[in-house]
mmCIF file of C-alpha atoms in Angstrom:
data_model
loop_
_atom_site.group_PDB
_atom_site.id
_atom_site.type_symbol
_atom_site.label_atom_id
_atom_site.label_comp_id
_atom_site.label_asym_id
_atom_site.label_seq_id
_atom_site.Cartn_x
_atom_site.Cartn_y
_atom_site.Cartn_z
ATOM 1 C CA UNK A 1027 155.757 -117.976 27.318
ATOM 2 C CA UNK A 1028 156.180 -115.746 30.404
ATOM 3 C CA UNK A 1029 157.028 -112.006 30.371
ATOM 4 C CA UNK A 1030 159.921 -110.628 32.247
ATOM 5 C CA UNK A 1031 159.013 -108.943 35.891
ATOM 6 C CA UNK A 1032 157.512 -105.509 35.511
ATOM 7 C CA UNK A 1033 158.805 -104.143 38.804
ATOM 8 C CA UNK A 1034 162.380 -104.418 38.370
ATOM 9 C CA UNK A 1035 164.949 -103.491 35.507
ATOM 10 C CA UNK A 1036 168.120 -105.337 36.074
ATOM 11 C CA UNK A 1037 171.227 -104.762 34.161
ATOM 12 C CA UNK A 1038 173.643 -107.381 33.470
ATOM 13 C CA UNK A 1039 175.981 -106.478 36.373
ATOM 14 C CA UNK A 1040 173.430 -105.880 38.758
ATOM 15 C CA UNK A 1041 172.226 -108.180 41.510
ATOM 16 C CA UNK A 1042 169.471 -109.759 40.071
ATOM 17 C CA UNK A 1043 170.718 -109.416 36.668
ATOM 18 C CA UNK A 1044 173.821 -111.388 37.767
ATOM 19 C CA UNK A 1045 171.554 -114.182 39.572
ATOM 20 C CA UNK A 1046 169.398 -114.486 36.280
ATOM 21 C CA UNK A 1047 172.691 -115.086 34.123
ATOM 22 C CA UNK A 1048 173.657 -117.887 36.701
ATOM 23 C CA UNK A 1049 170.213 -119.594 36.471
ATOM 24 C CA UNK A 1050 170.693 -119.431 32.669
ATOM 25 C CA UNK A 1051 174.107 -121.032 33.013
ATOM 26 C CA UNK A 1052 172.908 -124.059 35.031
ATOM 27 C CA UNK A 1053 169.479 -124.591 32.893
ATOM 28 C CA UNK A 1054 171.475 -127.228 30.416
ATOM 29 C CA UNK A 1055 172.184 -129.361 33.189
ATOM 30 C CA UNK A 1056 168.689 -129.479 34.858
ATOM 31 C CA UNK A 1057 167.435 -132.366 32.246
ATOM 32 C CA UNK A 1058 163.578 -132.681 32.533
ATOM 33 C CA UNK A 1059 163.461 -130.199 35.598
ATOM 34 C CA UNK A 1060 164.330 -127.387 33.169
ATOM 35 C CA UNK A 1061 160.563 -126.972 32.437
ATOM 36 C CA UNK A 1062 160.171 -125.457 36.156
ATOM 37 C CA UNK A 1063 163.330 -123.190 35.464
ATOM 38 C CA UNK A 1064 161.481 -120.239 35.484
ATOM 39 C CA UNK A 1065 160.246 -120.725 38.930
ATOM 40 C CA UNK A 1066 163.871 -119.716 40.037
ATOM 41 C CA UNK A 1067 163.644 -116.489 37.992
ATOM 42 C CA UNK A 1068 160.333 -115.093 40.146
ATOM 43 C CA UNK A 1069 160.177 -114.401 43.622
ATOM 44 C CA UNK A 1070 157.178 -116.179 45.325
ATOM 45 C CA UNK A 1071 156.406 -112.970 47.489
ATOM 46 C CA UNK A 1072 157.780 -109.545 47.691
ATOM 47 C CA UNK A 1073 156.539 -107.035 50.439
ATOM 48 C CA UNK A 1074 157.559 -103.219 50.428
ATOM 49 C CA UNK A 1075 156.546 -101.616 53.609
ATOM 50 C CA UNK A 1076 156.533 -98.262 55.165
ATOM 51 C CA UNK A 1077 158.643 -97.836 58.278
ATOM 52 C CA UNK A 1078 157.669 -94.620 60.120
ATOM 53 C CA UNK A 1079 159.314 -93.633 63.415
ATOM 54 C CA UNK A 1080 159.297 -90.649 65.269
ATOM 55 C CA UNK A 1081 163.128 -89.425 65.949
ATOM 56 C CA UNK A 1082 164.432 -88.180 69.147
ATOM 57 C CA UNK A 1083 164.081 -84.598 68.191
ATOM 58 C CA UNK A 1084 160.097 -85.174 67.730
ATOM 59 C CA UNK A 1085 159.915 -85.460 63.796
ATOM 60 C CA UNK A 1086 158.458 -88.405 62.053
ATOM 61 C CA UNK A 1087 161.034 -90.032 59.639
ATOM 62 C CA UNK A 1088 159.839 -92.690 57.131
ATOM 63 C CA UNK A 1089 161.880 -95.456 55.643
ATOM 64 C CA UNK A 1090 161.461 -97.991 52.952
ATOM 65 C CA UNK A 1091 161.636 -101.486 54.070
ATOM 66 C CA UNK A 1092 161.442 -104.892 52.027
ATOM 67 C CA UNK A 1093 160.807 -108.621 52.733
ATOM 68 C CA UNK A 1094 161.562 -111.022 49.911
ATOM 69 C CA UNK A 1095 160.495 -114.585 49.959
ATOM 70 C CA UNK A 1096 162.149 -115.877 46.918
ATOM 71 C CA UNK A 1097 161.210 -119.917 47.140
ATOM 72 C CA UNK A 1098 159.483 -121.974 49.807
ATOM 73 C CA UNK A 1099 159.271 -125.191 48.190
ATOM 74 C CA UNK A 1100 161.801 -126.942 50.600
ATOM 75 C CA UNK A 1101 160.983 -125.303 53.725
ATOM 76 C CA UNK A 1102 160.263 -121.868 55.402
ATOM 77 C CA UNK A 1103 162.053 -118.674 54.283
ATOM 78 C CA UNK A 1104 165.527 -118.148 55.650
ATOM 79 C CA UNK A 1105 167.540 -114.989 55.269
ATOM 80 C CA UNK A 1106 169.157 -111.832 56.723
ATOM 81 C CA UNK A 1107 167.933 -108.232 57.500
ATOM 82 C CA UNK A 1108 170.416 -105.661 56.117
ATOM 83 C CA UNK A 1109 170.474 -101.918 57.085
ATOM 84 C CA UNK A 1110 172.077 -99.924 54.338
ATOM 85 C CA UNK A 1111 171.312 -96.678 52.729
ATOM 86 C CA UNK A 1112 171.832 -98.320 49.252
ATOM 87 C CA UNK A 1113 169.266 -101.284 49.775
ATOM 88 C CA UNK A 1114 166.945 -101.873 46.935
ATOM 89 C CA UNK A 1115 164.113 -104.079 46.268
ATOM 90 C CA UNK A 1116 166.249 -105.691 43.211
ATOM 91 C CA UNK A 1117 169.215 -106.439 45.772
ATOM 92 C CA UNK A 1118 166.766 -107.872 48.407
ATOM 93 C CA UNK A 1119 165.425 -110.096 45.718
ATOM 94 C CA UNK A 1120 168.868 -111.173 44.393
ATOM 95 C CA UNK A 1121 170.089 -111.944 48.029
ATOM 96 C CA UNK A 1122 166.767 -113.667 48.686
ATOM 97 C CA UNK A 1123 167.333 -116.001 45.373
ATOM 98 C CA UNK A 1124 171.061 -116.774 46.508
ATOM 99 C CA UNK A 1125 169.851 -117.939 49.902
ATOM 100 C CA UNK A 1126 167.212 -120.277 48.094
ATOM 101 C CA UNK A 1127 170.370 -121.628 46.408
ATOM 102 C CA UNK A 1128 172.505 -121.933 49.288
ATOM 103 C CA UNK A 1129 170.094 -123.423 51.642
ATOM 104 C CA UNK A 1130 169.989 -126.129 48.988
ATOM 105 C CA UNK A 1131 173.297 -126.310 48.079
ATOM 106 C CA UNK A 1132 174.020 -127.736 51.966
ATOM 107 C CA UNK A 1133 170.654 -129.143 51.795
ATOM 108 C CA UNK A 1134 168.889 -127.476 54.366
ATOM 109 C CA UNK A 1135 165.048 -127.657 54.806
ATOM 110 C CA UNK A 1136 164.478 -124.048 54.061
ATOM 111 C CA UNK A 1137 163.738 -121.686 51.142
ATOM 112 C CA UNK A 1138 165.232 -118.662 50.749
ATOM 113 C CA UNK A 1139 164.414 -114.986 51.745
ATOM 114 C CA UNK A 1140 165.593 -111.851 52.609
ATOM 115 C CA UNK A 1141 165.127 -108.234 53.909
ATOM 116 C CA UNK A 1142 166.257 -104.735 54.380
ATOM 117 C CA UNK A 1143 165.793 -101.374 55.090
ATOM 118 C CA UNK A 1144 167.136 -98.240 53.197
ATOM 119 C CA UNK A 1145 168.906 -96.302 55.857
ATOM 120 C CA UNK A 1146 172.370 -95.463 57.337
ATOM 121 C CA UNK A 1147 171.964 -96.768 60.765
ATOM 122 C CA UNK A 1148 175.164 -94.938 61.841
ATOM 123 C CA UNK A 1149 172.934 -91.739 61.726
ATOM 124 C CA UNK A 1150 170.350 -93.095 64.147
ATOM 125 C CA UNK A 1151 170.765 -93.332 67.973
ATOM 126 C CA UNK A 1152 170.141 -96.705 69.625
ATOM 127 C CA UNK A 1153 166.410 -95.631 70.687
ATOM 128 C CA UNK A 1154 165.835 -94.704 67.270
ATOM 129 C CA UNK A 1155 167.130 -97.740 65.729
ATOM 130 C CA UNK A 1156 165.169 -99.723 68.228
ATOM 131 C CA UNK A 1157 161.930 -97.995 67.216
ATOM 132 C CA UNK A 1158 162.872 -98.722 63.751
ATOM 133 C CA UNK A 1159 163.407 -102.350 64.082
ATOM 134 C CA UNK A 1160 160.522 -102.654 66.008
ATOM 135 C CA UNK A 1161 158.212 -100.924 63.513
ATOM 136 C CA UNK A 1162 159.611 -102.757 60.621
ATOM 137 C CA UNK A 1163 159.129 -106.205 62.428
ATOM 138 C CA UNK A 1164 155.493 -105.439 62.824
ATOM 139 C CA UNK A 1165 155.060 -104.420 59.449
ATOM 140 C CA UNK A 1166 156.709 -107.766 57.912
ATOM 141 C CA UNK A 1167 155.037 -109.567 60.605
ATOM 142 C CA UNK A 1168 152.302 -110.731 58.415
ATOM 143 C CA UNK A 1169 154.729 -113.189 56.654
ATOM 144 C CA UNK A 1170 157.395 -114.025 58.894
ATOM 145 C CA UNK A 1171 157.043 -116.936 61.712
ATOM 146 C CA UNK A 1172 159.154 -119.803 62.999
ATOM 147 C CA UNK A 1173 157.249 -122.069 60.552
ATOM 148 C CA UNK A 1174 156.957 -119.248 57.704
ATOM 149 C CA UNK A 1175 160.127 -117.169 57.311
ATOM 150 C CA UNK A 1176 163.216 -116.907 59.775
ATOM 151 C CA UNK A 1177 165.068 -113.632 59.744
ATOM 152 C CA UNK A 1178 168.667 -113.448 60.828
ATOM 153 C CA UNK A 1179 171.567 -110.853 60.926
ATOM 154 C CA UNK A 1180 173.381 -109.305 57.988
ATOM 155 C CA UNK A 1181 175.039 -106.127 57.045
ATOM 156 C CA UNK A 1182 174.547 -103.760 59.734
ATOM 157 C CA UNK A 1183 172.650 -105.864 61.956
ATOM 158 C CA UNK A 1184 173.506 -107.852 65.080
ATOM 159 C CA UNK A 1185 172.104 -110.001 67.777
ATOM 160 C CA UNK A 1186 170.639 -107.066 69.578
ATOM 161 C CA UNK A 1187 168.432 -106.186 66.702
ATOM 162 C CA UNK A 1188 167.549 -109.962 66.224
ATOM 163 C CA UNK A 1189 166.532 -109.570 70.122
ATOM 164 C CA UNK A 1190 164.284 -106.872 69.397
ATOM 165 C CA UNK A 1191 162.706 -108.520 66.309
ATOM 166 C CA UNK A 1192 162.129 -111.311 68.611
ATOM 167 C CA UNK A 1193 160.454 -109.702 71.111
ATOM 168 C CA UNK A 1194 158.265 -107.397 69.073
ATOM 169 C CA UNK A 1195 157.124 -110.722 67.032
ATOM 170 C CA UNK A 1196 156.540 -112.532 70.589
ATOM 171 C CA UNK A 1197 154.457 -109.602 71.933
ATOM 172 C CA UNK A 1198 152.448 -109.434 68.491
ATOM 173 C CA UNK A 1199 151.661 -113.294 68.897
ATOM 174 C CA UNK A 1200 151.266 -113.314 72.632
ATOM 175 C CA UNK A 1201 153.854 -116.136 72.912
ATOM 176 C CA UNK A 1202 157.777 -116.314 73.291
ATOM 177 C CA UNK A 1203 158.654 -117.309 69.874
ATOM 178 C CA UNK A 1204 162.274 -117.657 70.197
ATOM 179 C CA UNK A 1205 162.609 -119.918 66.878
ATOM 180 C CA UNK A 1206 161.388 -116.769 64.903
ATOM 181 C CA UNK A 1207 164.745 -115.260 64.426
ATOM 182 C CA UNK A 1208 168.140 -116.753 64.490
ATOM 183 C CA UNK A 1209 171.614 -114.934 65.329
ATOM 184 C CA UNK A 1210 170.042 -114.134 68.642
ATOM 185 C CA UNK A 1211 172.211 -113.463 72.025
ATOM 186 C CA UNK A 1212 172.780 -116.757 73.695
ATOM 187 C CA UNK A 1213 170.323 -115.704 76.620
ATOM 188 C CA UNK A 1214 167.362 -115.382 74.204
ATOM 189 C CA UNK A 1215 168.084 -119.021 72.694
ATOM 190 C CA UNK A 1216 171.033 -117.975 70.491
ATOM 191 C CA UNK A 1217 173.374 -120.659 69.576
ATOM 192 C CA UNK A 1218 177.141 -121.055 70.374
ATOM 193 C CA UNK A 1219 179.465 -120.540 67.367
ATOM 194 C CA UNK A 1220 176.834 -118.402 65.474
ATOM 195 C CA UNK A 1221 178.549 -115.330 65.405
ATOM 196 C CA UNK A 1222 181.763 -116.637 63.732
ATOM 197 C CA UNK A 1223 179.997 -119.404 61.956
ATOM 198 C CA UNK A 1224 180.044 -117.658 58.348
ATOM 199 C CA UNK A 1225 183.794 -117.037 58.480
ATOM 200 C CA UNK A 1226 184.368 -120.537 59.503
ATOM 201 C CA UNK A 1227 182.595 -121.832 56.695
ATOM 202 C CA UNK A 1228 184.718 -119.372 54.699
ATOM 203 C CA UNK A 1229 188.082 -121.222 56.210
ATOM 204 C CA UNK A 1230 186.489 -124.879 55.927
ATOM 205 C CA UNK A 1231 185.610 -124.389 52.338
ATOM 206 C CA UNK A 1232 189.075 -122.718 51.538
ATOM 207 C CA UNK A 1233 190.823 -125.058 53.355
ATOM 208 C CA UNK A 1234 189.440 -128.182 51.150
ATOM 209 C CA UNK A 1235 189.897 -126.000 47.830
ATOM 210 C CA UNK A 1236 193.379 -125.159 48.712
ATOM 211 C CA UNK A 1237 194.229 -128.832 49.306
ATOM 212 C CA UNK A 1238 192.433 -129.713 45.929
ATOM 213 C CA UNK A 1239 195.008 -127.285 44.095
ATOM 214 C CA UNK A 1240 198.034 -127.996 46.022
ATOM 215 C CA UNK A 1241 198.260 -124.715 48.082
ATOM 216 C CA UNK A 1242 199.799 -124.792 51.394
ATOM 217 C CA UNK A 1243 198.071 -122.774 53.986
ATOM 218 C CA UNK A 1244 201.225 -122.412 55.996
ATOM 219 C CA UNK A 1245 202.619 -119.461 54.439
ATOM 220 C CA UNK A 1246 199.872 -118.626 52.330
ATOM 221 C CA UNK A 1247 199.210 -114.902 51.943
ATOM 222 C CA UNK A 1248 195.706 -113.575 52.345
ATOM 223 C CA UNK A 1249 194.003 -110.474 51.154
ATOM 224 C CA UNK A 1250 190.519 -109.689 52.953
ATOM 225 C CA UNK A 1251 187.993 -107.251 51.940
ATOM 226 C CA UNK A 1252 185.551 -106.368 54.473
ATOM 227 C CA UNK A 1253 187.012 -106.890 58.070
ATOM 228 C CA UNK A 1254 183.640 -107.389 59.972
ATOM 229 C CA UNK A 1255 182.278 -110.663 61.320
ATOM 230 C CA UNK A 1256 182.939 -112.756 58.037
ATOM 231 C CA UNK A 1257 186.118 -111.325 56.818
ATOM 232 C CA UNK A 1258 187.967 -110.997 60.467
ATOM 233 C CA UNK A 1259 186.668 -114.384 61.709
ATOM 234 C CA UNK A 1260 187.758 -115.777 58.489
ATOM 235 C CA UNK A 1261 191.152 -113.938 58.920
ATOM 236 C CA UNK A 1262 191.885 -115.384 62.232
ATOM 237 C CA UNK A 1263 191.219 -118.869 61.376
ATOM 238 C CA UNK A 1264 193.603 -118.740 58.396
ATOM 239 C CA UNK A 1265 196.218 -117.229 60.692
ATOM 240 C CA UNK A 1266 195.797 -120.008 62.941
ATOM 241 C CA UNK A 1267 196.640 -122.366 59.967
ATOM 242 C CA UNK A 1268 199.677 -120.698 59.411
ATOM 243 C CA UNK A 1269 198.564 -118.033 56.819
ATOM 244 C CA UNK A 1270 199.743 -114.292 56.600
ATOM 245 C CA UNK A 1271 196.953 -111.657 56.354
ATOM 246 C CA UNK A 1272 199.142 -109.187 54.249
ATOM 247 C CA UNK A 1273 196.339 -106.794 53.154
ATOM 248 C CA UNK A 1274 192.652 -105.404 54.441
ATOM 249 C CA UNK A 1275 190.233 -103.379 53.247
ATOM 250 C CA UNK A 1276 186.940 -101.799 54.435
ATOM 251 C CA UNK A 1277 184.709 -98.748 54.308
ATOM 252 C CA UNK A 1278 187.345 -96.800 56.367
ATOM 253 C CA UNK A 1279 190.728 -97.818 54.159
ATOM 254 C CA UNK A 1280 193.031 -100.090 52.828
ATOM 255 C CA UNK A 1281 196.170 -101.372 54.628
ATOM 256 C CA UNK A 1282 198.940 -103.500 53.734
ATOM 257 C CA UNK A 1283 201.841 -105.396 55.125
ATOM 258 C CA UNK A 1284 203.896 -107.954 53.370
ATOM 259 C CA UNK A 1285 204.783 -109.722 56.371
ATOM 260 C CA UNK A 1286 201.556 -110.309 57.461
ATOM 261 C CA UNK A 1287 199.482 -108.207 60.193
ATOM 262 C CA UNK A 1288 199.601 -109.077 63.931
ATOM 263 C CA UNK A 1289 196.031 -109.909 64.419
ATOM 264 C CA UNK A 1290 196.114 -109.642 67.989
ATOM 265 C CA UNK A 1291 196.759 -106.008 67.364
ATOM 266 C CA UNK A 1292 194.508 -105.552 64.326
ATOM 267 C CA UNK A 1293 191.171 -107.120 65.473
ATOM 268 C CA UNK A 1294 191.065 -105.132 68.766
ATOM 269 C CA UNK A 1295 191.737 -101.907 66.593
ATOM 270 C CA UNK A 1296 188.897 -102.813 64.561
ATOM 271 C CA UNK A 1297 186.758 -103.430 67.283
ATOM 272 C CA UNK A 1298 187.575 -100.009 69.059
ATOM 273 C CA UNK A 1299 187.731 -97.707 66.081
ATOM 274 C CA UNK A 1300 185.066 -99.195 63.595
ATOM 275 C CA UNK A 1301 187.338 -100.098 60.803
ATOM 276 C CA UNK A 1302 190.876 -101.009 59.703
ATOM 277 C CA UNK A 1303 192.152 -97.115 58.871
ATOM 278 C CA UNK A 1304 194.660 -95.986 61.492
ATOM 279 C CA UNK A 1305 196.065 -99.447 62.063
ATOM 280 C CA UNK A 1306 200.042 -98.670 62.887
ATOM 281 C CA UNK A 1307 201.354 -101.821 61.723
ATOM 282 C CA UNK A 1308 200.684 -101.207 58.357
ATOM 283 C CA UNK A 1309 200.845 -99.185 55.100
ATOM 284 C CA UNK A 1310 198.237 -97.476 53.710
ATOM 285 C CA UNK A 1311 197.217 -98.147 49.977
ATOM 286 C CA UNK A 1312 194.785 -96.524 47.589
ATOM 287 C CA UNK A 1313 191.572 -98.503 47.681
ATOM 288 C CA UNK A 1314 191.789 -99.550 43.888
ATOM 289 C CA UNK A 1315 195.264 -101.024 44.781
ATOM 290 C CA UNK A 1316 193.982 -103.546 46.982
ATOM 291 C CA UNK A 1317 193.110 -105.390 43.807
ATOM 292 C CA UNK A 1318 196.594 -105.676 42.460
ATOM 293 C CA UNK A 1319 198.203 -106.905 45.991
ATOM 294 C CA UNK A 1320 200.377 -109.912 45.630
ATOM 295 C CA UNK A 1321 198.530 -112.752 47.384
ATOM 296 C CA UNK A 1322 197.546 -116.458 47.305
ATOM 297 C CA UNK A 1323 194.145 -116.203 48.541
ATOM 298 C CA UNK A 1324 191.635 -113.385 48.369
ATOM 299 C CA UNK A 1325 188.643 -113.183 50.361
ATOM 300 C CA UNK A 1326 185.831 -110.553 49.262
ATOM 301 C CA UNK A 1327 183.598 -110.148 52.447
ATOM 302 C CA UNK A 1328 181.957 -106.997 52.139
ATOM 303 C CA UNK A 1329 179.245 -106.187 49.622
ATOM 304 C CA UNK A 1330 178.036 -107.629 46.056
ATOM 305 C CA UNK A 1331 179.591 -106.606 42.742
ATOM 306 C CA UNK A 1332 183.065 -105.808 44.107
ATOM 307 C CA UNK A 1333 185.087 -107.954 41.403
ATOM 308 C CA UNK A 1334 184.400 -106.453 38.246
ATOM 309 C CA UNK A 1335 186.032 -107.705 35.081
ATOM 310 C CA UNK A 1336 188.961 -105.375 34.972
ATOM 311 C CA UNK A 1337 189.428 -106.118 38.564
ATOM 312 C CA UNK A 1338 189.642 -110.013 37.783
ATOM 313 C CA UNK A 1339 192.093 -109.279 35.083
ATOM 314 C CA UNK A 1340 194.642 -107.815 37.812
ATOM 315 C CA UNK A 1341 193.800 -110.095 40.798
ATOM 316 C CA UNK A 1342 196.977 -112.099 41.708
ATOM 317 C CA UNK A 1343 195.426 -114.832 43.948
ATOM 318 C CA UNK A 1344 195.107 -118.580 42.859
ATOM 319 C CA UNK A 1345 192.049 -118.760 45.013
ATOM 320 C CA UNK A 1346 189.093 -116.404 45.551
ATOM 321 C CA UNK A 1347 186.816 -117.329 48.400
ATOM 322 C CA UNK A 1348 183.187 -115.249 48.409
ATOM 323 C CA UNK A 1349 182.535 -114.428 52.062
ATOM 324 C CA UNK A 1350 180.008 -111.866 50.884
ATOM 325 C CA UNK A 1351 176.965 -112.615 48.826
ATOM 326 C CA UNK A 1352 177.239 -111.789 44.845
ATOM 327 C CA UNK A 1353 180.747 -110.330 44.902
ATOM 328 C CA UNK A 1354 181.727 -111.024 41.509
ATOM 329 C CA UNK A 1355 179.911 -110.158 38.083
ATOM 330 C CA UNK A 1356 179.461 -112.603 35.553
ATOM 331 C CA UNK A 1357 182.015 -111.208 32.945
ATOM 332 C CA UNK A 1358 184.668 -111.399 35.884
ATOM 333 C CA UNK A 1359 183.756 -114.901 36.626
ATOM 334 C CA UNK A 1360 184.453 -115.995 33.178
ATOM 335 C CA UNK A 1361 187.553 -113.823 33.545
ATOM 336 C CA UNK A 1362 188.764 -115.818 36.409
ATOM 337 C CA UNK A 1363 188.119 -119.000 34.836
ATOM 338 C CA UNK A 1364 190.174 -117.976 31.907
ATOM 339 C CA UNK A 1365 193.017 -117.093 34.297
ATOM 340 C CA UNK A 1366 192.881 -120.729 36.180
ATOM 341 C CA UNK A 1367 191.810 -118.956 39.178
ATOM 342 C CA UNK A 1368 189.689 -121.022 41.431
ATOM 343 C CA UNK A 1369 186.632 -119.428 42.594
ATOM 344 C CA UNK A 1370 184.821 -121.033 45.744
ATOM 345 C CA UNK A 1371 181.206 -119.543 45.165
ATOM 346 C CA UNK A 1372 179.061 -117.407 47.756
ATOM 347 C CA UNK A 1373 176.286 -119.890 47.495
ATOM 348 C CA UNK A 1374 178.650 -122.615 49.502
ATOM 349 C CA UNK A 1375 181.424 -120.621 50.736
ATOM 350 C CA UNK A 1376 179.699 -118.546 53.039
ATOM 351 C CA UNK A 1377 176.831 -120.915 53.813
ATOM 352 C CA UNK A 1378 178.371 -121.435 57.391
ATOM 353 C CA UNK A 1379 176.161 -118.775 58.677
ATOM 354 C CA UNK A 1380 172.797 -120.049 57.725
ATOM 355 C CA UNK A 1381 174.222 -123.767 58.421
ATOM 356 C CA UNK A 1382 174.670 -122.557 62.215
ATOM 357 C CA UNK A 1383 171.303 -120.626 62.093
ATOM 358 C CA UNK A 1384 169.561 -124.166 61.266
ATOM 359 C CA UNK A 1385 171.308 -125.481 64.286
ATOM 360 C CA UNK A 1386 169.988 -122.604 66.385
ATOM 361 C CA UNK A 1387 166.632 -122.887 64.880
ATOM 362 C CA UNK A 1388 166.124 -126.633 65.823
ATOM 363 C CA UNK A 1389 167.665 -125.957 69.090
ATOM 364 C CA UNK A 1390 165.019 -123.339 69.981
ATOM 365 C CA UNK A 1391 162.125 -126.067 68.816
ATOM 366 C CA UNK A 1392 163.558 -129.010 70.907
ATOM 367 C CA UNK A 1393 164.945 -126.487 74.058
ATOM 368 C CA UNK A 1394 167.967 -128.267 73.905
ATOM 369 C CA UNK A 1395 171.197 -126.786 73.245
ATOM 370 C CA UNK A 1396 174.660 -127.838 71.848
ATOM 371 C CA UNK A 1397 178.211 -127.111 73.042
ATOM 372 C CA UNK A 1398 180.359 -124.939 70.573
ATOM 373 C CA UNK A 1399 182.454 -127.856 69.869
ATOM 374 C CA UNK A 1400 179.575 -130.057 68.792
ATOM 375 C CA UNK A 1401 178.340 -126.959 66.613
ATOM 376 C CA UNK A 1402 181.707 -126.574 64.884
ATOM 377 C CA UNK A 1403 182.171 -130.360 64.159
ATOM 378 C CA UNK A 1404 178.793 -130.552 62.882
ATOM 379 C CA UNK A 1405 179.381 -127.314 60.726
ATOM 380 C CA UNK A 1406 182.273 -128.930 59.233
ATOM 381 C CA UNK A 1407 180.982 -132.343 58.401
ATOM 382 C CA UNK A 1408 177.820 -130.517 56.747
ATOM 383 C CA UNK A 1409 180.317 -127.975 54.612
ATOM 384 C CA UNK A 1410 182.743 -130.655 53.619
ATOM 385 C CA UNK A 1411 180.162 -133.321 52.495
ATOM 386 C CA UNK A 1412 178.541 -130.230 50.511
ATOM 387 C CA UNK A 1413 181.633 -129.260 48.882
ATOM 388 C CA UNK A 1414 182.313 -132.793 48.073
ATOM 389 C CA UNK A 1415 179.157 -133.389 45.873
ATOM 390 C CA UNK A 1416 179.536 -129.955 44.383
ATOM 391 C CA UNK A 1417 183.138 -130.770 43.365
ATOM 392 C CA UNK A 1418 182.107 -134.307 41.894
ATOM 393 C CA UNK A 1419 179.457 -132.503 39.744
ATOM 394 C CA UNK A 1420 181.838 -129.771 38.583
ATOM 395 C CA UNK A 1421 184.419 -132.515 37.544
ATOM 396 C CA UNK A 1422 181.692 -134.806 36.035
ATOM 397 C CA UNK A 1423 180.545 -131.942 33.817
ATOM 398 C CA UNK A 1424 183.523 -129.768 33.442
ATOM 399 C CA UNK A 1425 182.090 -126.796 34.683
ATOM 400 C CA UNK A 1426 182.996 -124.096 37.393
ATOM 401 C CA UNK A 1427 182.047 -124.773 41.014
ATOM 402 C CA UNK A 1428 179.290 -121.837 40.991
ATOM 403 C CA UNK A 1429 177.447 -123.485 37.986
ATOM 404 C CA UNK A 1430 177.930 -127.078 39.750
ATOM 405 C CA UNK A 1431 176.685 -125.232 42.975
ATOM 406 C CA UNK A 1432 173.707 -124.112 41.234
ATOM 407 C CA UNK A 1433 173.340 -127.488 39.266
ATOM 408 C CA UNK A 1434 173.241 -129.126 42.896
ATOM 409 C CA UNK A 1435 170.854 -126.839 44.590
ATOM 410 C CA UNK A 1436 168.428 -126.015 41.623
ATOM 411 C CA UNK A 1437 167.946 -129.817 41.232
ATOM 412 C CA UNK A 1438 166.719 -130.092 44.840
ATOM 413 C CA UNK A 1439 164.739 -127.285 44.535
ATOM 414 C CA UNK A 1440 162.776 -128.052 41.268
ATOM 415 C CA UNK A 1441 162.473 -131.754 42.399
ATOM 416 C CA UNK A 1442 160.598 -130.344 45.295
ATOM 417 C CA UNK A 1443 158.284 -128.163 43.161
ATOM 418 C CA UNK A 1444 157.827 -130.758 40.969
ATOM 419 C CA UNK A 1445 156.751 -133.222 43.663
ATOM 420 C CA UNK A 1446 154.647 -130.860 45.469
ATOM 421 C CA UNK A 1447 152.792 -129.740 42.057
ATOM 422 C CA UNK A 1448 150.964 -126.899 41.352
ATOM 423 C CA UNK A 1449 147.935 -125.606 43.837
ATOM 424 C CA UNK A 1450 145.292 -125.267 43.122
#
């Protein structure tokens, strides 16, 4: 029998602990493949690096960086890089594992990976941020590459940071390697539609789920936690479908308007000020009151571990769309199920981003680029087809969408593992 990992100490609600319990729930549905299930509980490769940079004032600062490749059975690693003061090895491991499941759930030829640096990027100048990004890229350069592991943006990273990563890797290898990262600026081989892709995937899966439970999007009240790239883009699409965005929360504050916000005013406000706080067309709520808001659809699109058991007891929504990775802890999952609140899990709901990252990677290899309309049509089809297979699995076994997504994905991962065999 294999012993547990010695280098992390997860609790039941911590990111890795949450992931392990999700794997345990799916094992009964794996049949003969269950003999390989331990593969899912161990990352293939974890790299911890020191990232020293010279600050603008001449002092040298050191930051802790990570890159974890959870599983590469189905293809090269794929996963974002986040810059956040609370990043830990355990969190990056869990995020890389969810990427393994996510890429398999939408049947992309990737494995799962993730990276991060323990830093508050707001405290760095633009030049310090560039130096840190380049040094980090050089340190993890041993294990990334267009056919090995392809980073992308995540929390507090963006197209500019991807451009620096691509340039650093290219300089170190002596060739322009556009395919080493995705989420790049268009001029460097980025893809049309990539920035809003994750939010679009949340909308597409939400639209299909709403249809299933008989919820009319026209007039539906939507509450969004995290009003950045994912939450803001999803909010725009739901508003275009006739929904009312009645509540929004981010790191700056919580706002509410029972009649719905005017997104034509709110989105520029968030862009200009960095958050929802101070928006005049809304009432201010205490942060914990966000979970008591009357709404039909709740979109957690911030960080993991936000929906606790206590909050799950209070949520009024009929539909929860996980725009963030790992926003619901296992006991909260059970509570929402008991209360007949449908959860579309992160590993399918927010897979729009990695799907369009796949399109970008393919376009970089072929040096042939598609229009945004073509991207969106392909994204829509992949998401709808993947969700249909997951829903069929859920109906057949009478299990939640999360367990069904894991069942579909883990079967694909472990079939690949079994067919490849163990080397040597």
